[in-house]
Structures are given as structure tokens and as C-alpha cells.
Coordinates of C-alpha atoms in Angstrom, one line a residue:
M1 CA -25.3 9.2 15.9
D2 CA -26.4 11.8 18.4
A3 CA -29.0 11.5 21.1
A4 CA -31.8 12.9 19.0
E5 CA -31.1 10.4 16.2
L6 CA -31.0 7.6 18.7
A7 CA -34.3 8.7 20.3
Q8 CA -35.9 8.7 16.8
L9 CA -34.5 5.3 16.0
L10 CA -35.8 3.8 19.3
T11 CA -39.4 4.6 18.6
P12 CA -41.7 1.8 17.6
E13 CA -41.7 3.2 14.0
G14 CA -37.9 3.3 14.0
M15 CA -37.3 -0.2 15.3
A16 CA -40.0 -1.7 13.0
L17 CA -38.4 0.0 10.0
L18 CA -34.9 -1.2 11.0
D19 CA -36.1 -4.8 11.5
R20 CA -37.5 -4.9 8.0
T21 CA -34.6 -3.1 6.2
P22 CA -32.5 -5.7 4.5
S23 CA -28.7 -5.7 4.4
F24 CA -27.2 -4.4 1.2
S25 CA -23.9 -4.7 -0.6
D26 CA -23.7 -2.0 -3.3
G27 CA -24.4 1.7 -3.8
G28 CA -27.3 1.1 -6.3
E29 CA -29.1 -1.0 -3.7
I30 CA -28.7 1.7 -1.1
V31 CA -30.2 4.2 -3.5
R32 CA -33.2 2.0 -4.1
V33 CA -33.8 1.4 -0.4
V34 CA -33.6 5.1 0.4
S35 CA -36.0 5.9 -2.4
R36 CA -38.5 3.3 -1.2
L37 CA -38.4 4.4 2.4
R38 CA -38.8 8.0 1.6
A39 CA -41.7 7.2 -0.8
E40 CA -43.4 5.5 2.1
G41 CA -43.3 8.9 3.9
H42 CA -40.7 8.2 6.5
D43 CA -38.7 11.1 7.9
P44 CA -35.4 11.6 6.0
G45 CA -33.5 11.7 9.3
L46 CA -35.0 8.4 10.4
V47 CA -34.2 6.8 7.1
A48 CA -30.6 7.9 7.4
A49 CA -30.3 6.5 10.9
V50 CA -32.0 3.2 9.9
L51 CA -29.6 2.8 6.9
T52 CA -26.6 3.5 9.1
Q53 CA -27.7 0.8 11.6
A54 CA -28.4 -1.7 8.8
K55 CA -24.9 -1.2 7.5
L56 CA -23.4 -1.5 11.0
R57 CA -25.4 -4.7 11.7
Q58 CA -24.1 -6.2 8.5
K59 CA -20.6 -5.3 9.4
A60 CA -21.0 -6.5 13.0
G61 CA -21.8 -10.1 11.9
S62 CA -18.2 -11.0 12.0
K63 CA -18.0 -10.0 15.7
F64 CA -21.4 -10.9 17.0
G65 CA -22.8 -13.5 14.7
P66 CA -26.6 -13.8 14.7
F67 CA -26.8 -11.5 17.8
A68 CA -25.9 -8.6 15.5
S69 CA -29.3 -8.7 13.9
R70 CA -31.1 -7.3 16.9
M71 CA -28.3 -5.1 18.3
L72 CA -27.7 -1.4 17.9
F73 CA -24.3 0.2 17.3
T74 CA -22.2 3.3 17.0
E75 CA -19.4 3.3 14.5
A76 CA -16.7 3.8 17.1
G77 CA -18.5 1.4 19.5
L78 CA -18.5 -1.4 16.9
E79 CA -14.9 -0.8 16.0
Q80 CA -13.8 -1.1 19.7
A81 CA -16.2 -3.8 20.8
T82 CA -14.9 -7.2 21.9
R83 CA -15.7 -10.1 19.6
L84 CA -18.3 -12.3 21.2
Q85 CA -16.1 -15.4 21.1
V86 CA -13.4 -13.4 23.0
A87 CA -15.9 -11.9 25.4
A88 CA -17.0 -15.4 26.2
Q89 CA -13.5 -16.2 27.4
H90 CA -13.5 -13.1 29.6
A91 CA -16.9 -14.1 31.1
G92 CA -15.7 -17.6 31.8
R93 CA -12.8 -16.3 33.9
F94 CA -15.2 -14.5 36.3
A95 CA -17.5 -17.5 36.4
A96 CA -14.7 -19.9 37.1
A97 CA -13.4 -17.7 39.9
G98 CA -16.8 -17.8 41.6
L99 CA -17.3 -14.0 41.1
T100 CA -21.1 -13.5 40.6
R101 CA -21.4 -9.7 40.8
V102 CA -19.3 -8.0 38.1
A103 CA -19.0 -4.4 37.0
D104 CA -18.1 -3.8 33.3
L105 CA -16.6 -0.3 33.6
G106 CA -16.3 1.4 30.2
C107 CA -18.8 -1.1 28.8
G108 CA -19.1 0.5 25.3
I109 CA -22.0 -1.1 23.4
G110 CA -22.1 -3.9 25.9
G111 CA -20.3 -6.9 24.2
D112 CA -18.5 -8.1 27.3
A113 CA -21.5 -7.5 29.5
M114 CA -23.7 -9.6 27.1
A115 CA -21.3 -12.5 27.5
M116 CA -21.3 -12.2 31.3
A117 CA -25.1 -12.0 31.5
A118 CA -25.3 -15.1 29.3
L119 CA -23.5 -17.0 32.1
D120 CA -26.0 -15.7 34.6
L121 CA -23.6 -13.3 36.2
D122 CA -25.1 -10.2 37.8
V123 CA -23.7 -7.4 35.6
T124 CA -23.6 -3.6 36.1
A125 CA -22.4 -2.0 32.9
V126 CA -21.2 1.6 33.1
D127 CA -20.3 4.1 30.4
R128 CA -19.9 7.8 30.6
D129 CA -21.3 8.6 27.1
E130 CA -25.1 9.0 27.0
V131 CA -25.6 7.6 23.6
T132 CA -23.3 4.7 24.1
A133 CA -25.0 3.8 27.4
A134 CA -28.4 3.9 25.7
V135 CA -27.2 1.6 23.0
A136 CA -25.8 -0.8 25.6
T137 CA -29.1 -0.7 27.4
H138 CA -30.9 -1.9 24.2
N139 CA -28.3 -4.6 23.6
L140 CA -28.5 -5.9 27.2
A141 CA -32.3 -5.8 27.4
P142 CA -32.8 -9.6 26.9
W143 CA -30.9 -10.3 30.2
E144 CA -32.6 -9.5 33.5
S145 CA -29.3 -9.8 35.3
A146 CA -27.8 -6.9 33.5
R147 CA -28.3 -3.2 33.9
V148 CA -26.6 -0.1 32.5
E149 CA -25.6 3.0 34.4
L150 CA -24.4 6.3 33.0
G151 CA -21.3 7.4 34.9
D152 CA -17.5 7.6 35.0
A153 CA -15.8 4.4 35.6
A154 CA -13.3 6.1 37.9
D155 CA -16.1 7.0 40.3
F156 CA -17.8 3.6 40.5
D157 CA -18.0 2.2 44.1
L158 CA -16.1 -1.1 43.8
G159 CA -17.7 -2.3 47.1
R160 CA -20.9 -3.0 45.1
V161 CA -19.3 -5.9 43.2
D162 CA -17.1 -9.0 43.5
G163 CA -15.0 -8.3 40.4
V164 CA -14.4 -5.7 37.8
W165 CA -13.8 -5.8 34.0
M166 CA -12.3 -2.6 32.6
D167 CA -11.8 -1.6 29.0
P168 CA -10.2 1.9 29.3
A169 CA -11.2 4.3 26.5
R170 CA -8.0 4.6 24.5
R171 CA -9.4 7.0 21.9
T172 CA -10.8 10.5 21.9
A173 CA -14.5 10.9 22.8
G174 CA -17.1 10.5 20.0
H175 CA -19.0 8.0 18.0
G176 CA -16.9 8.1 14.8
N177 CA -13.6 9.5 13.5
T178 CA -11.9 9.2 16.8
R179 CA -8.1 9.1 17.2
R180 CA -5.9 6.9 19.4
L181 CA -4.5 8.3 22.7
A182 CA -0.9 7.2 23.2
D183 CA -0.4 8.4 26.8
P184 CA -2.0 5.9 29.4
D185 CA -2.6 8.9 31.6
D186 CA -5.1 10.2 29.1
W187 CA -7.1 7.0 28.9
S188 CA -10.5 6.8 30.7
P189 CA -10.0 5.6 33.3
S190 CA -6.2 6.1 33.4
L191 CA -4.0 3.1 33.7
D192 CA -3.0 4.1 37.2
T193 CA -6.6 4.1 38.2
V194 CA -7.1 0.7 36.7
F195 CA -4.1 -0.8 38.5
A196 CA -5.1 0.8 41.8
A197 CA -8.5 -0.9 41.5
A198 CA -6.7 -4.2 40.9
T199 CA -5.0 -4.0 44.3
T200 CA -8.3 -4.2 46.1
T201 CA -10.7 -6.0 43.7
P202 CA -10.3 -9.0 41.4
T203 CA -9.9 -7.2 38.1
G204 CA -9.6 -8.0 34.4
V205 CA -8.4 -5.4 31.9
K206 CA -8.6 -5.2 28.1
L207 CA -5.7 -3.4 26.5
G208 CA -4.2 -3.1 23.0
P209 CA -1.9 -5.9 22.1
G210 CA 1.0 -3.6 21.3
I211 CA 1.2 -1.9 24.7
D212 CA 4.6 -1.3 26.2
R213 CA 5.4 -4.5 28.1
D214 CA 7.2 -2.4 30.8
L215 CA 3.7 -1.2 31.8
I216 CA 2.6 -4.7 32.7
P217 CA 2.7 -5.3 36.5
D218 CA 4.5 -8.3 37.8
T219 CA 1.4 -9.3 39.7
A220 CA -0.7 -9.7 36.6
E221 CA -1.3 -12.6 34.2
A222 CA -0.8 -11.2 30.7
Q223 CA -2.8 -13.0 28.1
W224 CA -2.5 -12.1 24.4
V225 CA -5.5 -13.3 22.3
S226 CA -5.6 -13.9 18.5
V227 CA -8.7 -14.6 16.4
D228 CA -8.1 -16.2 13.0
R229 CA -4.4 -15.2 13.2
E230 CA -5.1 -11.6 14.1
V231 CA -3.9 -10.5 17.6
V232 CA -6.9 -8.6 18.9
E233 CA -6.1 -7.8 22.5
L234 CA -4.0 -8.1 25.6
A235 CA -6.0 -9.0 28.7
L236 CA -4.5 -8.6 32.2
W237 CA -5.8 -10.6 35.1
F238 CA -5.4 -9.8 38.8
G239 CA -6.1 -11.6 42.0
P240 CA -8.2 -14.9 41.7
L241 CA -8.8 -14.1 38.0
A242 CA -5.1 -14.8 37.4
R243 CA -4.1 -18.5 37.2
P244 CA -1.5 -19.7 39.6
G245 CA 1.9 -20.1 38.0
V246 CA 0.8 -18.3 34.8
R247 CA 2.3 -15.0 33.9
R248 CA 2.3 -15.3 30.1
A249 CA -0.4 -16.8 27.9
A250 CA -1.1 -17.0 24.2
T251 CA -4.8 -17.8 23.5
V252 CA -5.4 -18.7 19.8
I253 CA -9.0 -18.9 18.6
G254 CA -9.8 -20.2 15.1
A255 CA -11.6 -22.9 13.2
H256 CA -9.8 -25.4 15.5
G257 CA -11.5 -23.9 18.5
V258 CA -9.6 -22.4 21.4
A259 CA -6.0 -23.4 22.1
E260 CA -3.6 -21.9 24.7
M261 CA 0.1 -21.9 25.5
T262 CA 1.1 -20.6 28.9
G263 CA 4.3 -20.0 30.9
E264 CA 5.5 -18.7 34.2
A265 CA 7.6 -16.1 32.4
D266 CA 8.9 -15.3 28.9
A267 CA 10.1 -18.6 27.4
P268 CA 13.8 -19.2 27.1
D269 CA 15.1 -19.0 23.6
V270 CA 16.3 -21.9 21.5
E271 CA 19.5 -21.8 19.4
V272 CA 19.8 -20.6 15.9
G273 CA 20.3 -23.4 13.4
G274 CA 20.3 -24.3 9.7
L275 CA 17.2 -24.3 7.6
G276 CA 15.4 -27.6 7.9
E277 CA 12.7 -29.3 5.8
Y278 CA 10.0 -27.3 7.5
L279 CA 9.4 -23.6 8.4
Y280 CA 7.0 -22.4 11.1
E281 CA 5.6 -18.9 11.4
P282 CA 4.4 -18.5 15.1
D283 CA 1.0 -17.0 15.7
G284 CA 1.1 -13.3 16.7
A285 CA -0.2 -14.1 20.2
V286 CA 2.7 -16.5 20.7
I287 CA 5.2 -13.8 19.5
R288 CA 3.6 -11.1 21.7
A289 CA 3.7 -13.4 24.7
R290 CA 7.3 -14.3 24.0
L291 CA 6.6 -18.0 24.1
I292 CA 8.4 -18.7 20.8
G293 CA 11.0 -20.8 22.6
D294 CA 8.3 -23.1 24.0
L295 CA 6.7 -23.4 20.5
A296 CA 10.1 -24.2 19.0
R297 CA 10.6 -27.0 21.5
T298 CA 7.2 -28.6 20.7
V299 CA 8.3 -29.0 17.0
D300 CA 11.9 -29.9 17.8
G301 CA 12.8 -26.7 16.2
R302 CA 15.5 -24.0 16.1
M303 CA 15.4 -20.3 15.3
L304 CA 16.1 -19.4 11.7
S305 CA 18.0 -16.2 12.5
D306 CA 18.6 -14.0 15.6
G307 CA 15.7 -11.6 16.2
I308 CA 13.5 -13.0 13.5
A309 CA 10.4 -15.0 14.6
Y310 CA 10.7 -17.9 12.2
V311 CA 11.2 -21.4 13.5
T312 CA 12.7 -24.3 11.4
S313 CA 12.6 -28.0 12.0
D314 CA 13.0 -31.3 10.3
R315 CA 9.6 -32.5 11.5
A316 CA 6.2 -31.8 10.1
V317 CA 3.9 -30.9 13.0
T318 CA 0.3 -29.5 12.9
T319 CA -0.2 -26.9 15.6
P320 CA -2.7 -24.1 16.2
F321 CA 0.2 -22.0 17.4
A322 CA 2.0 -21.6 14.1
Q323 CA 1.5 -21.8 10.3
G324 CA 3.6 -24.6 8.9
F325 CA 5.3 -24.8 5.5
R326 CA 7.4 -27.4 3.7
V327 CA 10.6 -25.9 2.3
V328 CA 10.9 -26.4 -1.5
D329 CA 14.0 -24.4 -2.3
T330 CA 16.0 -21.3 -1.4
M331 CA 17.2 -18.5 -3.6
P332 CA 18.8 -15.1 -3.3
L333 CA 16.3 -12.3 -2.8
D334 CA 16.6 -11.1 -6.4
V335 CA 13.4 -10.2 -8.4
K336 CA 14.7 -11.3 -11.8
Q337 CA 15.9 -14.7 -10.6
L338 CA 12.7 -15.3 -8.7
A339 CA 10.5 -14.2 -11.7
A340 CA 12.4 -16.6 -14.0
R341 CA 12.1 -19.5 -11.5
L342 CA 8.4 -19.0 -10.8
A343 CA 7.6 -18.7 -14.6
A344 CA 9.5 -22.0 -15.2
D345 CA 7.4 -23.6 -12.4
D346 CA 4.1 -22.3 -13.9
V347 CA 3.4 -20.2 -10.8
G348 CA 0.7 -17.6 -11.0
T349 CA -0.3 -17.0 -7.4
V350 CA 2.2 -16.1 -4.7
E351 CA 1.6 -15.6 -1.0
I352 CA 4.4 -13.4 0.3
K353 CA 5.5 -13.4 3.9
K354 CA 8.5 -11.4 5.2
R355 CA 10.5 -10.7 8.3
G356 CA 13.8 -8.9 8.6
V357 CA 13.8 -7.5 5.1
D358 CA 12.6 -4.1 3.8
V359 CA 10.1 -5.2 1.1
D360 CA 6.7 -4.1 0.1
P361 CA 4.9 -7.4 -0.7
A362 CA 2.4 -5.8 -3.0
Q363 CA 5.0 -4.1 -5.1
F364 CA 7.3 -7.1 -5.0
R365 CA 4.5 -9.3 -6.3
K366 CA 3.8 -6.9 -9.3
R367 CA 7.5 -7.1 -10.3
L368 CA 7.3 -10.9 -10.5
R369 CA 4.9 -10.6 -13.4
L370 CA 3.1 -13.9 -12.5
R371 CA 1.1 -15.7 -15.2
G372 CA 1.0 -19.4 -14.3
R373 CA -1.5 -21.7 -12.8
R374 CA 0.2 -23.0 -9.6
S375 CA 0.4 -21.4 -6.2
V376 CA 3.4 -21.1 -3.8
T377 CA 4.4 -19.2 -0.7
L378 CA 7.5 -17.0 -0.7
V379 CA 9.1 -16.3 2.7
L380 CA 11.4 -13.3 2.4
T381 CA 13.9 -13.1 5.3
R382 CA 17.5 -13.3 6.4
L383 CA 19.2 -16.6 6.3
E384 CA 22.8 -16.9 7.6
G385 CA 23.1 -13.1 7.3
R386 CA 21.9 -12.9 3.7
H387 CA 18.6 -11.7 2.3
T388 CA 16.9 -14.9 1.0
A389 CA 13.7 -16.1 -0.6
I390 CA 12.4 -19.4 0.7
L391 CA 10.0 -21.2 -1.6
C392 CA 7.4 -23.1 0.4
E393 CA 4.2 -25.1 0.3
R394 CA 1.7 -24.8 3.1
L395 CA 1.2 -27.8 5.4
G396 CA -2.4 -28.8 5.5
G397 CA -4.5 -29.1 8.7
V398 CA -4.3 -27.6 12.1
A399 CA -4.5 -29.7 15.3
G400 CA -5.4 -28.6 18.7

């Protein structure tokens, strides 16, 4: 979407047309909607912009819930936007620290600024892209305490605010088909600029979860966040936004709510031991935060193998920080043997998990030729130095 398309969309005609355009799920429905709108005499360019927004709103429901139905998006902006439930965690940090005037530098379409404004924080949202800033202005319109400025985050006067939230642009400029920038010096603002600001102003920073850990300053609290088992970000917190005594945190958000595991540093490892009655797969946030040792101790567990993030125990424990499985049997990692065993057990559906073995789960599943009615989980890994298939059943329930 370019500036001209956005201007056309933001007219009374454009917004009214968007608000009465339903979501759609198949190509035939799209054709019917296009035909109807054009038959009503609407400009083809406006129709295209409205349909794009309708599709983006539908897609945005998983990130923004009911708020998506009144928001505007760019394709890249939606892809990079913070989920609303995660943005609420960010905003809560600033509110808890007593920071009432916050700058959201690199605000994108305004997801984090929305959450801050919802907590009555005074928010100045800044983005250097004209279209993105206009979209953010629309999205933040319901909150009087929020405003959007067009500008470069690196040039913002930090003296205007009590705290800063930064989401450095880590992709090339544009509203779609962007590519990732690997060098932190190429980000906007650069990581050096971000960390320099953190030395003078309470700062929170959103980064990709796979960032090189050597880049994380010793002065920061590093918080990895997962939503429904997907690790979505690394947040770094400086000054009063960082919690005393916490340098590593794994925040796990799901149907259970919000749960957190914290530590003063990477957790000490536990010993490797024999396979017990139960197997635990740590949440990705726990793995990224290197708190597996602490997780293992909460389930009286031990590591299954060196360098492999599976924990085994003789206790069944429900925890939001790991998926738990009851061990049924072990077998050599041999397709023919496994296929015969699963056929004998009337298994037709297999969930495949793997660590420490070079296997394509989709291809492996095809080779099993499953036809039964039962479901099992196969964990493909190394056990006592051998490639092994562990037949498991999921433990039910997750406790906070």
C-alpha cells in the first residue's frame, strides 16, 4: 500500500466500504465481492485496497483479537507487529516502574503504543515511514493520550519522556516482500544506538529471539517470550524496567494465562541420567533463556542426553514450562520396525518430535504407512549414544 492508496482508503467512502466488507475464506468468494463492489460503481483501486485490508484484518485476528476489526494494516507491519497479549506485558512494565511518559520508537502499526495508551500512559509513537505512521495514527485514534510523529527514532529527543520502548527495524524498508537484515549495524536504529539510549533513559527493546547472546549487555534483563509454544521475541530491559536480581526470564503465555521462570543467570545444568517413566520437552522460551536446569529440578528430573533439551523424570508433573509425556516404550530408530509396531498397535496418527537426529518428520511419517485408529507421539532422539524412537502418550492438563 502506497500513500495514494492509503489516502483513498481513509476517505469516508473508503472507510464505510471497508467496514461493510465481510471477511472471506476462498477465491470464489473474493471474486463475488469484487464483482459486487465494482457493480456498485466503486473505483477499482479503492476496491483493491479495501479487499487487501479486509484480508489483513481477518489475518490480524490472531494477534489483535476484536481490535483488528477497526484497525488498518500494512502486510509487513502486521507481520512484524507485537501480539496484543505480549504488548500488554510490555506496557505493564512501564506502568509498574512509574514511567508515565513513554516514547515508542519504531512504532510500526502501533500495537505496543495501543497497549501503553490503554494503561493511560502518555505515548509518543514515532516511525520514519509515512504510510506506516499514518496507519499507526488511525489505530491509535481512540486514545487521547497517544500521538504519532513522523521521524527517525535515532533523532528523537529522549529528554521529552520518562522511558523508551524500541523495536529496531530488522528488515529492509517497504510494506511487503521485505528481507531480514543480519547485521545489527544495519538496523534502524542500530543496536549501538539502542544501547547508548539505555545508558541514560529507562529502556525496553524488542529483538528477535534468536539473536546472538553475546550481544546482550550484562546490565540488561533478558526476557524470552513464547505464545502458544512459539517463541516470539526477546525483550531486553534496562534501568528501573529491569527487575532486581533477574537477568534471565522465560515468559510463557497460553491457555493457562501467563507464567514465568526467572534466574539471576543461566541455570546450572543437571546430570544426564537414564530414561524415566516421563519425558518433558521444555518450552522454547525456557530453552532460549537457558533455564532448563531449573525446570529439571522442578520435576525432579535429569537430562536425557548431553546437549539435547529433553528432560526425563519418574514423576508426572503438569507445568506450563514444558510439554509432558508418559513413556510407553523405546525402539531403535528404524522405519521398518517402527511401522510394524505401530500397525500392530492400530496407530494411524503420529505426532513426531525430534532433537539430535537428522530426520524430516513429514517424510518419516509417510514411510510409516499409518492406517490405524489410535494416536501416539514419537520422540526421535539420541539415548545413551544411540538413535532411538521413544513411544509416548501426552500428559493431560497444564498447571500454572
